[in-house]
Each structure stands twice: as structure tokens, then as C-alpha cells.
XYZ file of C-alpha atoms in Angstrom:
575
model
C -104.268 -72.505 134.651
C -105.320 -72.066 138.449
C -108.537 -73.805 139.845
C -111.787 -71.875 140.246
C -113.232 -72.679 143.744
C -114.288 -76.041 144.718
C -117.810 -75.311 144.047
C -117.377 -73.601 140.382
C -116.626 -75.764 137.018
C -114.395 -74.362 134.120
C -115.285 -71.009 132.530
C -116.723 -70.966 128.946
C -113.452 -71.112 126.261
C -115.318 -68.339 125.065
C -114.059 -66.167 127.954
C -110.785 -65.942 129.517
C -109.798 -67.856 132.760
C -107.772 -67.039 135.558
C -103.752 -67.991 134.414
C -101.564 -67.400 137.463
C -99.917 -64.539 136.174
C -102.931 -62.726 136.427
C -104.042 -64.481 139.574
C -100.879 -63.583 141.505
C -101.651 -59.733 139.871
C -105.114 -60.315 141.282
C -103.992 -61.442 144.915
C -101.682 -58.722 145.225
C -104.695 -55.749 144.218
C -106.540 -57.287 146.830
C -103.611 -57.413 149.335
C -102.771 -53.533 148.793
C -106.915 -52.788 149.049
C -106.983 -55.073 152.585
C -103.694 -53.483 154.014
C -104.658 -49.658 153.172
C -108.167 -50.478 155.141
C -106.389 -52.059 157.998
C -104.146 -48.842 157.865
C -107.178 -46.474 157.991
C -108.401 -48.764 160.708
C -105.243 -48.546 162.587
C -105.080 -44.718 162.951
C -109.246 -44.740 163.830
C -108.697 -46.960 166.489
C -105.986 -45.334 168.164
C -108.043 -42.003 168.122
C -110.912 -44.403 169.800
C -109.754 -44.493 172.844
C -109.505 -40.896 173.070
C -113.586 -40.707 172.323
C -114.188 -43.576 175.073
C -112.264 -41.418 177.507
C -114.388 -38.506 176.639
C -117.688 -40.167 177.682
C -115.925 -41.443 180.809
C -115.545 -38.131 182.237
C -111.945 -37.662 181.264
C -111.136 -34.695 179.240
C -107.763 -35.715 177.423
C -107.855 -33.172 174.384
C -106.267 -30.145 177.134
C -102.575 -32.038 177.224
C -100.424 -29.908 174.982
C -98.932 -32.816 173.357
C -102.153 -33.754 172.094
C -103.410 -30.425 170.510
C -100.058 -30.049 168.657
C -101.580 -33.521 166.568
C -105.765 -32.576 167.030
C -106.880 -29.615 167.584
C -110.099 -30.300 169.213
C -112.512 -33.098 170.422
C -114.304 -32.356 166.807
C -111.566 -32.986 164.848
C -110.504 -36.238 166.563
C -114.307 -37.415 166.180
C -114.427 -36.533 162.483
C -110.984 -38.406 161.483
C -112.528 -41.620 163.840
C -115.753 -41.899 161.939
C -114.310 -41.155 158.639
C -111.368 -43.562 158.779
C -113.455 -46.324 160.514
C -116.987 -46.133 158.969
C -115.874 -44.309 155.337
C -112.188 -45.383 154.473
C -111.943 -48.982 156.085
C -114.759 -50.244 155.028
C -114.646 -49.281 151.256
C -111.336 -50.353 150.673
C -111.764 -53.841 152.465
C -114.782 -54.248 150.649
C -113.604 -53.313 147.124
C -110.426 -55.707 147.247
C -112.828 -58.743 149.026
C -115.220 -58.267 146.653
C -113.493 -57.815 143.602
C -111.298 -60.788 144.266
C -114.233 -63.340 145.381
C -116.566 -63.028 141.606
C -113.510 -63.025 139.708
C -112.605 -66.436 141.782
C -116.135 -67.991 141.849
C -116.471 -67.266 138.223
C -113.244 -67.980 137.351
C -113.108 -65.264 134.743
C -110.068 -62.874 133.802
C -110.708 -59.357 135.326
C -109.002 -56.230 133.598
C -106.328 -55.528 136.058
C -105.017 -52.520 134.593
C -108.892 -51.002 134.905
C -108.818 -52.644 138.719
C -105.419 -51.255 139.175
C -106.465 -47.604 137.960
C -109.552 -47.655 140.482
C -107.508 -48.725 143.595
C -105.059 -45.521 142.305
C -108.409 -43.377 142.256
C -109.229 -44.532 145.684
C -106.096 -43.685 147.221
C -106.347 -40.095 145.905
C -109.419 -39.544 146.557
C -108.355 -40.728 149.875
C -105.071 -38.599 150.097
C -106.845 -36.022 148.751
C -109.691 -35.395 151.289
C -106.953 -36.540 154.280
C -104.919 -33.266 153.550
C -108.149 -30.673 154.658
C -109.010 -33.068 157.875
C -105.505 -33.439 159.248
C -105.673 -30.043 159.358
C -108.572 -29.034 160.548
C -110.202 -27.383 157.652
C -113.000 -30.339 157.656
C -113.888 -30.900 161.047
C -117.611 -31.620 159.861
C -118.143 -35.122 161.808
C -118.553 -38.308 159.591
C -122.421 -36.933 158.135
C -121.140 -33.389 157.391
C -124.273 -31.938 157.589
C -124.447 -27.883 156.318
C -124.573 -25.489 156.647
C -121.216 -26.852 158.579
C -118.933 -26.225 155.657
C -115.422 -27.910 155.103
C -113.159 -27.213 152.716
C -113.759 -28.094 149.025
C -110.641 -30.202 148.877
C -112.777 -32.586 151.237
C -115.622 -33.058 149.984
C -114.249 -33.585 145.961
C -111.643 -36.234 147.598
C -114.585 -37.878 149.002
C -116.693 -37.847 146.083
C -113.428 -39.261 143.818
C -113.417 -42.174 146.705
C -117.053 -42.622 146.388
C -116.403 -42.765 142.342
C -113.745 -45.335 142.777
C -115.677 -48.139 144.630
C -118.862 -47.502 142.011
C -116.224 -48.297 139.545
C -115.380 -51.218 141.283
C -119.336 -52.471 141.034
C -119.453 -51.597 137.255
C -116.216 -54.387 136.964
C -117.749 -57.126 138.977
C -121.331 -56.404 137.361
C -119.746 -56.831 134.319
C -117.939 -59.958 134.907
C -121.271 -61.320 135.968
C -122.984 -60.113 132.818
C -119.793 -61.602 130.481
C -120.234 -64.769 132.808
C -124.190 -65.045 132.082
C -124.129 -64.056 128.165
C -121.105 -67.465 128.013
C -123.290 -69.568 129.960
C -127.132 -69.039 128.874
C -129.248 -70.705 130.989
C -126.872 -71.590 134.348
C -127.900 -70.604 137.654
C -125.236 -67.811 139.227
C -122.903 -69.261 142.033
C -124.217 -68.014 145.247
C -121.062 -66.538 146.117
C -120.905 -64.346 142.638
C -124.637 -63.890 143.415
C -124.110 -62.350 147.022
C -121.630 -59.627 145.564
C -123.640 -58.729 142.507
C -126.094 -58.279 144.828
C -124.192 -56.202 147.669
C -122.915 -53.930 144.751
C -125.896 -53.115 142.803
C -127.621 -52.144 146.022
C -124.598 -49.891 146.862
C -125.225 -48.634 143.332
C -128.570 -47.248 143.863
C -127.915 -46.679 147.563
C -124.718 -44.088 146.464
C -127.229 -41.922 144.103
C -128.218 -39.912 147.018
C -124.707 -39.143 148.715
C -123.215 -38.044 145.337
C -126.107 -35.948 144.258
C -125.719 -34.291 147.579
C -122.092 -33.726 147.618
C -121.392 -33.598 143.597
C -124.607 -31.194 142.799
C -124.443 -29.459 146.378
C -121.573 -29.043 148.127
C -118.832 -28.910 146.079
C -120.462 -25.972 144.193
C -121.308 -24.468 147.962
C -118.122 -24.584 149.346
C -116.333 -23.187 146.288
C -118.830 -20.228 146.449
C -120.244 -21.118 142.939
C -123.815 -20.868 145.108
C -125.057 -18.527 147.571
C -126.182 -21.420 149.899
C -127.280 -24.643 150.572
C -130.408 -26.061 152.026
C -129.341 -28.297 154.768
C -132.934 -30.241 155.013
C -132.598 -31.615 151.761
C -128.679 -32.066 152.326
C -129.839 -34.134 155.082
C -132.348 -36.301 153.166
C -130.216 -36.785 150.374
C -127.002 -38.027 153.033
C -129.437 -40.295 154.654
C -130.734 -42.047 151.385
C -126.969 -43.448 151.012
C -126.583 -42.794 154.900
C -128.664 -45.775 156.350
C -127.874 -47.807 153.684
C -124.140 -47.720 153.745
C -124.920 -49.844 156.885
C -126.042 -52.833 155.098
C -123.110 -52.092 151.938
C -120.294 -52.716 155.544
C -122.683 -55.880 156.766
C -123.720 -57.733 153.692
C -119.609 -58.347 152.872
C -119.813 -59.561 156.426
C -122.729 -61.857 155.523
C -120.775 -63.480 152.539
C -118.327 -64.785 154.639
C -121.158 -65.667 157.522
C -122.772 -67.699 154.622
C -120.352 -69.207 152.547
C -117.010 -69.527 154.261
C -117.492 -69.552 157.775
C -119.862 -72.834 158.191
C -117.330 -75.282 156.543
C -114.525 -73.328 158.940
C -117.121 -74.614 161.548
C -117.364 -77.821 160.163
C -120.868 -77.419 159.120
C -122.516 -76.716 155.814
C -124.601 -73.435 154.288
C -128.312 -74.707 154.875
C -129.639 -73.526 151.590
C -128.922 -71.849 148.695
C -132.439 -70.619 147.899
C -132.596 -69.273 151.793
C -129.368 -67.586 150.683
C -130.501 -65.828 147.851
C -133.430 -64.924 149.414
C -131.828 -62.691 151.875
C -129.632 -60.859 149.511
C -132.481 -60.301 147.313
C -134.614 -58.691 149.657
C -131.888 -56.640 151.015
C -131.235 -55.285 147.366
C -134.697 -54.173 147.007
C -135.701 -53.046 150.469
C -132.086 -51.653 152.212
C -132.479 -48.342 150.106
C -136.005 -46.634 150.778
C -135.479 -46.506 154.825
C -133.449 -43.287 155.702
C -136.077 -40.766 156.750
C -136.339 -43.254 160.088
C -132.947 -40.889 161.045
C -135.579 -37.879 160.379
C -138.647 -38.574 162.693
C -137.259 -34.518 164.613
C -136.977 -33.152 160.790
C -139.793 -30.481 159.919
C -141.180 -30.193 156.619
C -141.394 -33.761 156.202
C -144.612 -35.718 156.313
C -145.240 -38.026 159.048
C -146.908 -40.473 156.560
C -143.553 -40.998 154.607
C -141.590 -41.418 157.954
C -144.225 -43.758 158.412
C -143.700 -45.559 155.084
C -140.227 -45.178 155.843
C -140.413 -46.757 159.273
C -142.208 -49.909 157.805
C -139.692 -50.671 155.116
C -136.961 -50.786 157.937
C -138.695 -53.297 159.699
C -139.165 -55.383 156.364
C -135.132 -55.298 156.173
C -135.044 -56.908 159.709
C -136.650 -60.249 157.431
C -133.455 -60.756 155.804
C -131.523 -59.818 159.048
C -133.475 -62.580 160.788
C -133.282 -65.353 157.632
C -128.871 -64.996 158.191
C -129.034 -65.342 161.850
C -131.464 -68.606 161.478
C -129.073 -70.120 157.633
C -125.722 -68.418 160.513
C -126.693 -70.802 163.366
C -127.690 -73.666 161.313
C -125.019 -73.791 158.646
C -122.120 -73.571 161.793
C -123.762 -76.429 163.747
C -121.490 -79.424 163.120
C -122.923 -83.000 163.509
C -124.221 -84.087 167.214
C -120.706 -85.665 168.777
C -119.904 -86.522 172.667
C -121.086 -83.365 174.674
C -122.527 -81.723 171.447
C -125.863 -82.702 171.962
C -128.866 -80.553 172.640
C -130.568 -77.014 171.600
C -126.875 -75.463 172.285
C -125.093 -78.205 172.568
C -123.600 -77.936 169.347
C -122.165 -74.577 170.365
C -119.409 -75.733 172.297
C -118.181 -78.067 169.529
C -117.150 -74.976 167.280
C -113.756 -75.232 166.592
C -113.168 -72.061 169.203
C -109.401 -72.511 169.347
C -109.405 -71.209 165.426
C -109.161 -67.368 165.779
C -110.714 -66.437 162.445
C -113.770 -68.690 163.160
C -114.007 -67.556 166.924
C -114.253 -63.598 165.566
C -116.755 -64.754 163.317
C -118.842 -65.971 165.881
C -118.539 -63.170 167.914
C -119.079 -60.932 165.214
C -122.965 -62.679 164.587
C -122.979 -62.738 168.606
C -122.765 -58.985 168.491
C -124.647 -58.135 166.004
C -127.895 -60.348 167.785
C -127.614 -56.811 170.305
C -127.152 -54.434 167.292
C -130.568 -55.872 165.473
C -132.364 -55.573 168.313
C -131.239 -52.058 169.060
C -131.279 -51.106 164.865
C -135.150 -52.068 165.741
C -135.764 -49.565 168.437
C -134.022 -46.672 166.532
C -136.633 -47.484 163.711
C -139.420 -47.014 165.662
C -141.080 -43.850 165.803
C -142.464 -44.335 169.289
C -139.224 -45.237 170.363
C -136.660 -43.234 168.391
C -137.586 -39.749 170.070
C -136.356 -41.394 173.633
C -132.493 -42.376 172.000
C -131.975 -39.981 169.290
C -128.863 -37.994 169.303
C -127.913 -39.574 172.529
C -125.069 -41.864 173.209
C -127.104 -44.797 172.493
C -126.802 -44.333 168.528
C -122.839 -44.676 168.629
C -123.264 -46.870 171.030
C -125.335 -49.355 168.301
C -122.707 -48.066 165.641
C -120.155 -49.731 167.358
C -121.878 -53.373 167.968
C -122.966 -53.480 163.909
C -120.410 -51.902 162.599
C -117.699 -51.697 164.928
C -117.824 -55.434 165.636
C -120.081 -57.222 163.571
C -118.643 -55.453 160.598
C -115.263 -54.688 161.825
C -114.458 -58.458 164.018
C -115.735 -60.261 160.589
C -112.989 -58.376 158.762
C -110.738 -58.935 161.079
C -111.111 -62.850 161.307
C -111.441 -62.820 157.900
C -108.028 -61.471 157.197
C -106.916 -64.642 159.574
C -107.296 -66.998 156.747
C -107.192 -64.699 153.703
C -103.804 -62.774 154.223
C -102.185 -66.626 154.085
C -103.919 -67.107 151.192
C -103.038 -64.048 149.636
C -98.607 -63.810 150.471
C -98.298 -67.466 151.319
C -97.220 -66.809 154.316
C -98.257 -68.683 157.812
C -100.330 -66.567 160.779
C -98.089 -65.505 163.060
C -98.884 -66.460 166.489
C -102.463 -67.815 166.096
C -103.241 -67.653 169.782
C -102.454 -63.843 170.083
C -105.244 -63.538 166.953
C -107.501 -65.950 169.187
C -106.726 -63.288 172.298
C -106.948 -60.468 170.139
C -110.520 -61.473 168.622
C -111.919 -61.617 172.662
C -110.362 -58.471 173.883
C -112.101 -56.700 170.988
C -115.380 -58.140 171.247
C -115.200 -58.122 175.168
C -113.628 -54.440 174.662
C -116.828 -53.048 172.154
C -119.398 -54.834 174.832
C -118.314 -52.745 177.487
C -118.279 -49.716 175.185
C -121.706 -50.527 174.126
C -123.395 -51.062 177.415
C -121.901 -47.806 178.784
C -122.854 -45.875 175.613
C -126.398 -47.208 175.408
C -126.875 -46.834 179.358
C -125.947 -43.208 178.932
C -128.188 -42.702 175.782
C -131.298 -43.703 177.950
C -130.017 -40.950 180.977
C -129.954 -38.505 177.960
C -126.283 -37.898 177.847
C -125.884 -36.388 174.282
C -123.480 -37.630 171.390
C -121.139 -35.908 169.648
C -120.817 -33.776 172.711
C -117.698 -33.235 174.208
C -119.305 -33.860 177.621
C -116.155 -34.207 179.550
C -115.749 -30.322 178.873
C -118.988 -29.279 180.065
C -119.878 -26.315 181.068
C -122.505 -27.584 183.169
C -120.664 -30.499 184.625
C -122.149 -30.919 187.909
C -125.356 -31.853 185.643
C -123.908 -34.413 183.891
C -122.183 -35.585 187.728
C -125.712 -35.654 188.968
C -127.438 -37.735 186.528
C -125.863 -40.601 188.669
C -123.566 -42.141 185.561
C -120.754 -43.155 187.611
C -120.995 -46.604 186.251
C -121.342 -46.174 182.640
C -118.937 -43.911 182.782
C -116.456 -46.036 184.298
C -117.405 -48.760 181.936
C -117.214 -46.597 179.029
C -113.640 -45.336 179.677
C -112.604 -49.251 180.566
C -114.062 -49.979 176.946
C -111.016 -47.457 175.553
C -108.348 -49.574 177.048
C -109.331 -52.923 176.266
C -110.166 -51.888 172.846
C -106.632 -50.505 172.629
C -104.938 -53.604 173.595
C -106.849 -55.765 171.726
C -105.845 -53.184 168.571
C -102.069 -54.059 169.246
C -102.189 -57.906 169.992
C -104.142 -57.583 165.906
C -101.663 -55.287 164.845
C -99.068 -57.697 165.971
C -100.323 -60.539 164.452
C -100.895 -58.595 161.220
C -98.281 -56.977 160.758
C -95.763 -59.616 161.775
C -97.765 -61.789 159.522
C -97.253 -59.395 156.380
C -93.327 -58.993 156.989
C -92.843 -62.771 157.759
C -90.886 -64.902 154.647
C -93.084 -66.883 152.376
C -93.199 -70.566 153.189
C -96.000 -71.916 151.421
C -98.113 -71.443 148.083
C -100.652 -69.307 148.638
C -103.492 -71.805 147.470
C -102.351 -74.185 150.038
C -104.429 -72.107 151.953
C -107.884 -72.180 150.030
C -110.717 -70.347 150.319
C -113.159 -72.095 152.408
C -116.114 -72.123 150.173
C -118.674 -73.980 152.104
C -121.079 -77.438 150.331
C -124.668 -76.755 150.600
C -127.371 -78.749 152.504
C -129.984 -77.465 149.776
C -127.450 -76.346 146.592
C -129.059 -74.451 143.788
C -127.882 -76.243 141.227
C -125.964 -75.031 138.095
C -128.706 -75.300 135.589
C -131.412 -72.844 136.039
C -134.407 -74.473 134.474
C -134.105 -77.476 137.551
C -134.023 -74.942 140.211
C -135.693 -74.667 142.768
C -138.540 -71.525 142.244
C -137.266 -69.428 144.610
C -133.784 -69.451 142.748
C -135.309 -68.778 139.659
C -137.313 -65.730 140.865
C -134.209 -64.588 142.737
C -131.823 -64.709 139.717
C -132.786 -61.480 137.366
C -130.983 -59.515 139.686
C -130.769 -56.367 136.963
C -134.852 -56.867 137.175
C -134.664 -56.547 141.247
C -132.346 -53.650 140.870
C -134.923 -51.514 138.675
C -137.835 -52.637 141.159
C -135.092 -51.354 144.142
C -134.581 -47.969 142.496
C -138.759 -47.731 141.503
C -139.502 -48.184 144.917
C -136.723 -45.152 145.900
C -137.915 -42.766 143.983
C -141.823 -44.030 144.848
C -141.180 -42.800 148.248
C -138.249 -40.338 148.073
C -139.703 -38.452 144.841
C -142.667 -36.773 147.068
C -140.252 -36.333 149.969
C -137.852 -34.581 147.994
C -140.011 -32.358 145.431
C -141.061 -29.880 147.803
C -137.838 -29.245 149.328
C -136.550 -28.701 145.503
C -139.494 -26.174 145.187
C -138.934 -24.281 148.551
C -134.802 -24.600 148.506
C -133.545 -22.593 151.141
C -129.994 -20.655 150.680
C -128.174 -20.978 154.202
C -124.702 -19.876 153.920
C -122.138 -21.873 155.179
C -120.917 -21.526 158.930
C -117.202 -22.602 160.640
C -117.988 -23.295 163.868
C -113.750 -25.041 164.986
């Protein structure tokens, strides 16, 4: 029998544990989930650079060699955001947080079920590749309509989609077999964090497949006469804003439960812990029409509403980067003393822990920014500029993306066996990609606020001499710098990664553990001597029903007359 994490006692006998056949089963899923992201990553990124270059002035999409592989500045922009913010992201998360509950818990998953869904994935994945590679999709990463793609898209998308809510119906129910085996035990906060993450994504995912399952599948295989984009739109942005929180909260796992004993600290509190996750299952969800303050036919006092609820999610944002900073500060020592002191006793020289911290760094510039675009008095002045990817790319191109990335440091060791290659080209390759997504990020936003549009290709204006006069020659330079770094920082990963993967074995894999983090203020195991904050955080089917209440409490009238007045566009190819 293997060893549950260090926090976790023995599973019931009435429910099977983890033997190391089915571990080593187990650790391989999650390997082949983590490498396919990191592929999907790889291809995004290189097509990156490309987009930097575009909002540097340099129009790179006229060399012949490139149109032979993408046809147009469209088509490159829709494979970036779909591989990046779609493709990466679900697969990472799936294998991470599959593997994690069935760890914490120590309970026996059924791997030929988790097998079958990382098979669905893939197709779903193939599938929908085969129309974007060429060109018959080029509807950006939101695919709004009356753009229409083809139908092979959009039903390889919804089949991807499918797959990861199969994933959350697994871990939910190893949770549930865990809870009805031990009656009365508080849920271990890892377990509880990706319950959590996956019955939000459950009610967050309603809205994306109604749209694209009752919509525009039918649409685009001319089974309707049109589509109404308005409510297209509504319905993408109930999952759309969302999604955001289903890339950071996996982030957040690691922020809370792994990363402060790879600091050398401990997670502050359990209840704190909890806290968060619960309020970001219940509030994450009823936010999206903040990305429709320019919509018509949608009443200010729900944008309102709307606008409100985002702020509440900041709470939770705010309660991890208070339990971040004081679960990674390690005990005062010579030249650690102080407010900040303690900051330059992190162990920097570990890469995984160093793009960690980064990450959170990043993301202190993303929350403040995420609160600006929620703001209805402030929104108008950065919407559909450059500013918004500009924000994309410091929550989830670094907080999101550097967190994965360090992550992988430790768990692709603890996965094969095998030993990091080169640890100080992962150190090197952490900096270059936060220092390369800073610069990207200051260029972007400093063009959003001169009114330079996004997804424009701007470098192929035909009113260039306006964009020359709007006196950008900075950002612009700093923008197309940002491509470059970003691109070497992508191969010294890559190197590191990939080297890593096709290294020999040298060690058992659980010589490397998983560095599940003490508490100052645990939980406890039995949930009658809890604290009451972990008992009122720990019904999390109950907080799930109150989440979805509160969607359709202030989606239902949103949505109702948009049903009653459906307008049939037709579809339009515009590449």
C-alpha cells in the first residue's frame, strides 16, 4: 500500500486505498494530462510572439513563409487564445486535480473511467484542431456570432468541455464515497479546495454549453435560420468570466498548500482557507454582464448588480494574498527581520518556489487592474482596447500560467522519478517569463489607455499615420521587446522540460513528495471540534445550490427577454 499525504490518515477499509499498481496508473494519467497542456502551451507561445510583434508596429503575417502555416493575423490570434486560455489550462487542471483528491483522500479512483475522459479530451481536442488549422474557425477565443465557424469546431469544443465536467463528477464523487465512510470528519483542505474549484466550474460551464450545445451547433449546421448574438454573448460570458477563477483557483491550491512549506513557512489557517474557496464557489459565477456595460437591451440595474458581485469576489482575492504572504514568511533569521525582511529569506535559488512567487507578484497588478475593468465608471475608458489582453496576460498568462509552470518543477520528479534537469536554467527560465509578460503588460495596458484597439491587426492599418501619431513609440517598443523575451524564456522551459521527461529514471518517484504544507490554525479531522467557520464552510453541495440560486436570481431576468425577443442573424465569414 502507498502512503496518503503527510497530512491524511488511512482510508476507511470500507473503501479502497491507493495500491501502487494503481498509483503508478494514476501518476502516469496525470503525466499524459500535464504534457498534452504543456504541448498546447508550446505551440500558443510560439504564435505569441507573432501577436507582440503586431502591437509593436511590425507587421510579420506578409512573409510568404508565414501565410503558407497562418493565413491571417485572425487565425494566428484564434489558435493563441484557444491553445493558451482553452486547451492548456483544462488539461493541466484535470490531471492536477484529479491526481491531488485521489492523494489527499487516499481513495482508489476508476482509472479506466479517468482514462476514457482524458481519450474524450483529446478528441474533442483533435477534433476542433482540424477546422482552426485550417482556417475554417478563425472566430477568436469568445467566438461571438453571428461570426460562424465550422460545426466541426464548435462540437470538438463542446466534447472538450464534456470531458473536464466528467472529470468534476469523478472527484465529486470520491469526495461523496470519502464523506458517506467517514460520517462526521472534517474534509482535508486540500480535497476541500478541488471540490470546491470543480463544483464552481460545474455551474460556471452551464452557460457556455447551453450556448454552444443548444445554439451553435444547430446554427452552423443550418438546422436554424439564425442565431441571436446578444444572448450568445450573455450566455459565453456566464462561463466566460468565470473560467478566470476555474485557471486561478488550481493556482491558489498550490499558493495555499504546497508552496509555504517549499518556503519554509506554514498555511496560516485552515478556516481562512476554506473561507476563500467558499466564497469563490458562491460568488465567481453571477459577475459576467461587467464584460457587457456597451451591450443594449440589458438593464443598467443588473450590470449594476453584476458589477457589485465582482467586487465581492475581490474578498477572497484579497484573503489568499494576506494567508500567500503570511504562510511563505519563514521564521525571523539574520537579515530576515522587518515588514519585508522576511522576503529575502525565501529560498529564491529553488526555481519552482521563485515562479510561485512571481506568479502571486503578478497577479497583485492583475487584481488591481480585474478591479478597474469591473467598474462601470471605469470600464467604458479600457474596453476593447489593448489594456484587456494586456490584464489577460498578468492573471492568466503569468499568475496562472508561471504557477503551472513552477509547479511542474517539483511534480514532473514526482511523477517519472526522474531528477530536474538543469535547475538553474528553470530558475532563469521562471525570470525571463515573468520579466518577459511585465513588459508585455505595461506596453499593452499603456496602449489601452491611448485607445489603441485589441484584436486589431494595427500593424496593417489603413490609417497608420494615426496610430504613428498617437505618440506610442514606447509602448510599442516595449511591447515588441515583450515577444522576444517571452520567446526565450519559452525555450530555456522547454529545455528543462523536455530534457527532464526524456532523462533515465534515477529515483522513486515518492522520493520526491508532495509538499503538503502543516497548518498554523489546522481544522482538525473531526468536525464537531471545529472551529465554526469550518463547520459552516463544509456542506459544500449546500453552497453549490445557494451558487446556482443566486445565477439564475440575476441571470433569469437578464436572459428572459432576450428568449422572448430572439433575433435570427444569419451567420457571416468575414477570413
Amino acid at each position: 500500500m502507498t502512503t496518503a499525504l503527510p497530512s491524511q490518515s488511512a482510508p476507511s477499509p470500507a473503501l479502497p486505498g491507493l495500491d501502487t499498481a494503481t498509483l503508478t496508473n494514476l501518476k502516469k494519467l496525470t503525466q499524459y494530462y500535464a504534457v498534452t497542456a504543456f504541448l498546447a502551451l508550446l505551440i500558443g507561445v510560439l504564435l505569441g510572439p507573432l501577436q507582440a510583434l503586431n502591437y509593436g508596429g511590425v507587421n510579420v503575417y506578409e512573409f510568404p513563409l508565414l501565410k503558407v502555416l497562418i493565413k491571417s493575423y485572425y487565425q494566428g490570434l484564434t489558435l493563441h487564445g484557444v491553445l493558451n486560455a482553452l486547451v492548456f489550462t483544462q488539461f493541466f487542471i484535470s490531471g492536477w486535480m484529479l491526481y491531488l483528491p485521489a492523494r489527499d483522500l487516499n481513495v482508489r479512483p476508476n482509472m479506466r473511467f479517468a482514462w476514457f475522459t482524458y481519450l474524450t479530451m483529446t478528441a474533442g481536442l483533435l477534433t476542433a484542431a482540424v477546422p482552426l488549422l485550417m482556417n475554417n474557425a478563425t472566430v477568436l477565443y469568445t467566438f461571438y456570432p453571428p461570426l460562424e465557424g465550422s460545426p466541426v469546431f464548435y462540437i470538438g469544443a463542446a466534447v472538450m468541455v464534456a470531458a473536464s465536467l466528467l472529470v468534476a463528477g469523478q472527484v465529486v464523487g470520491l469526495w461523496l464515497s470519502w464523506k458517506r465512510a467517514n460520517p462526521g470528519r472534517v474534509t482535508p483542505v486540500v480535497t476541500y479546495m478541488s471540490v470546491a474549484t470543480w463544483l464552481m466550474w460545474a455551474v460556471a460551464a452551464l452557460g457556455l454549453v447551453v450556448e454552444v450545445v443548444g445554439m451553435l451547433i444547430p446554427w452552423s449546421l443550418g438546422l436554424t435560420r439564425g442565431v441571436d448574438p446578444l444572448l450568445a454573448r450573455t450566455l459565453f460570458w456566464w462561463t466566460g468570466h468565470p473560467i478566470v477563477y476555474f485557471w486561478l483557483l488550481p493556482a491558489y491550491i498550490s499558493w495555499y498548500a504546497f508552496l509555504p512549506r517549499q518556503a519554509g513557512g506554514r498555511m496560516a489557517s485552515e478556516g481562512l482557507t476554506r473561507l476563500a474557496f467558499a466564497m469563490f464557489l458562491v460568488f465567481s459565477v453571477p459577475v459576467g454582464l461587467h464584460h457587457q456595460y456597451a451591450d443594449p437591451n440589458v438593464q443598467n440595474t443588473w450590470k449594476v448588480i453584476h458589477m457589485f458581485l465582482t467586487f465581492l469576489v475581490a474578498v477572497p482575492s484579497l484573503l489568499t494574498a494576506f494567508s500567500a504572504a503570511a504562510s511563505s514568511k519563514t521564521p525571523p533569521a539574520p537579515g530576515g527581520r522587518g515588514v519585508v525582511g522576511w522576503v529575502r529569506r525565501l529560498p529564491w535559488g529553488n526555481a519552482s518556489v521563485t515562479a510561485q512567487v512571481l506568479a502571486m507578484v503578478s497577479f497583485i497588478f492583475g487584481g488591481a487592474g480585474g478591479i478597474v475593468n469591473a467598474s462601470m465608471a471605469f470600464a467604458p475608458v479600457v474596453h476593447n482596447t489593448a489594456w484587456i489582453p494586456g490584464h489577460f496576460h498578468i492573471t492568466v498568462g503569468t499568475a496562472t500560467t508561471l504557477t503551472f509552470m513552477g509547479v511542474m518543477f517539483w511534480l514532473v520528479p514526482h511523477l517519472t522519478g526522474k531528477r530536474l534537469f538543469a535547475p538553474r536554467l528553470a530558475l532563469a527560465s521562471a525570470w525571463w517569463w515573468f520579466g518577459g509578460m511585465m513588459l508585455f503588460a505595461l506596453g499593452m495596458h499603456w496602449q489601452g489607455l491611448a485607445g489603441v484597439p485589441r484584436r486589431a491587426q494595427v500593424s496593417a492599418s489603413a490609417q497608420q499615420a494615426a496610430y504613428d501619431s498617437m505618440n506610442m513609440a514606447l509602448p510599442k517598443l516595449l511591447t515588441a521587446i515583450s515577444g522576444g523575451v517571452l520567446f526565450v524564456a519559452a525555450v530555456l522551459f522547454y529545455t528543462v522540460l523536455i530534457r527532464t521527461l526524456l532523462s533515465p529514471r534515477l529515483d522513486d518517484p515518492e522520493s520526491t513528495p508532495i509538499p503538503t504544507s502543516e497548518a498554523i490554525s489546522p481544522a482538525g479531522q473531526n468536525l464537531r471540534e471545529a472551529s465554526l467557520l469550518v463547520r459552516r464552510t463544509e456542506p459544500l453541495l449546500a453552497l453549490t445550490f445557494a451558487a446556482l440560486i443566486l445565477v439564475i436570481l440575476v441571470y433569469g431576468p437578464v436572459i428572459a427577454p432576450m428568449l422572448a425577443n430572439y433575433q435570427f442573424i444569419p451567420g457571416q465569414r468575414l477570413w
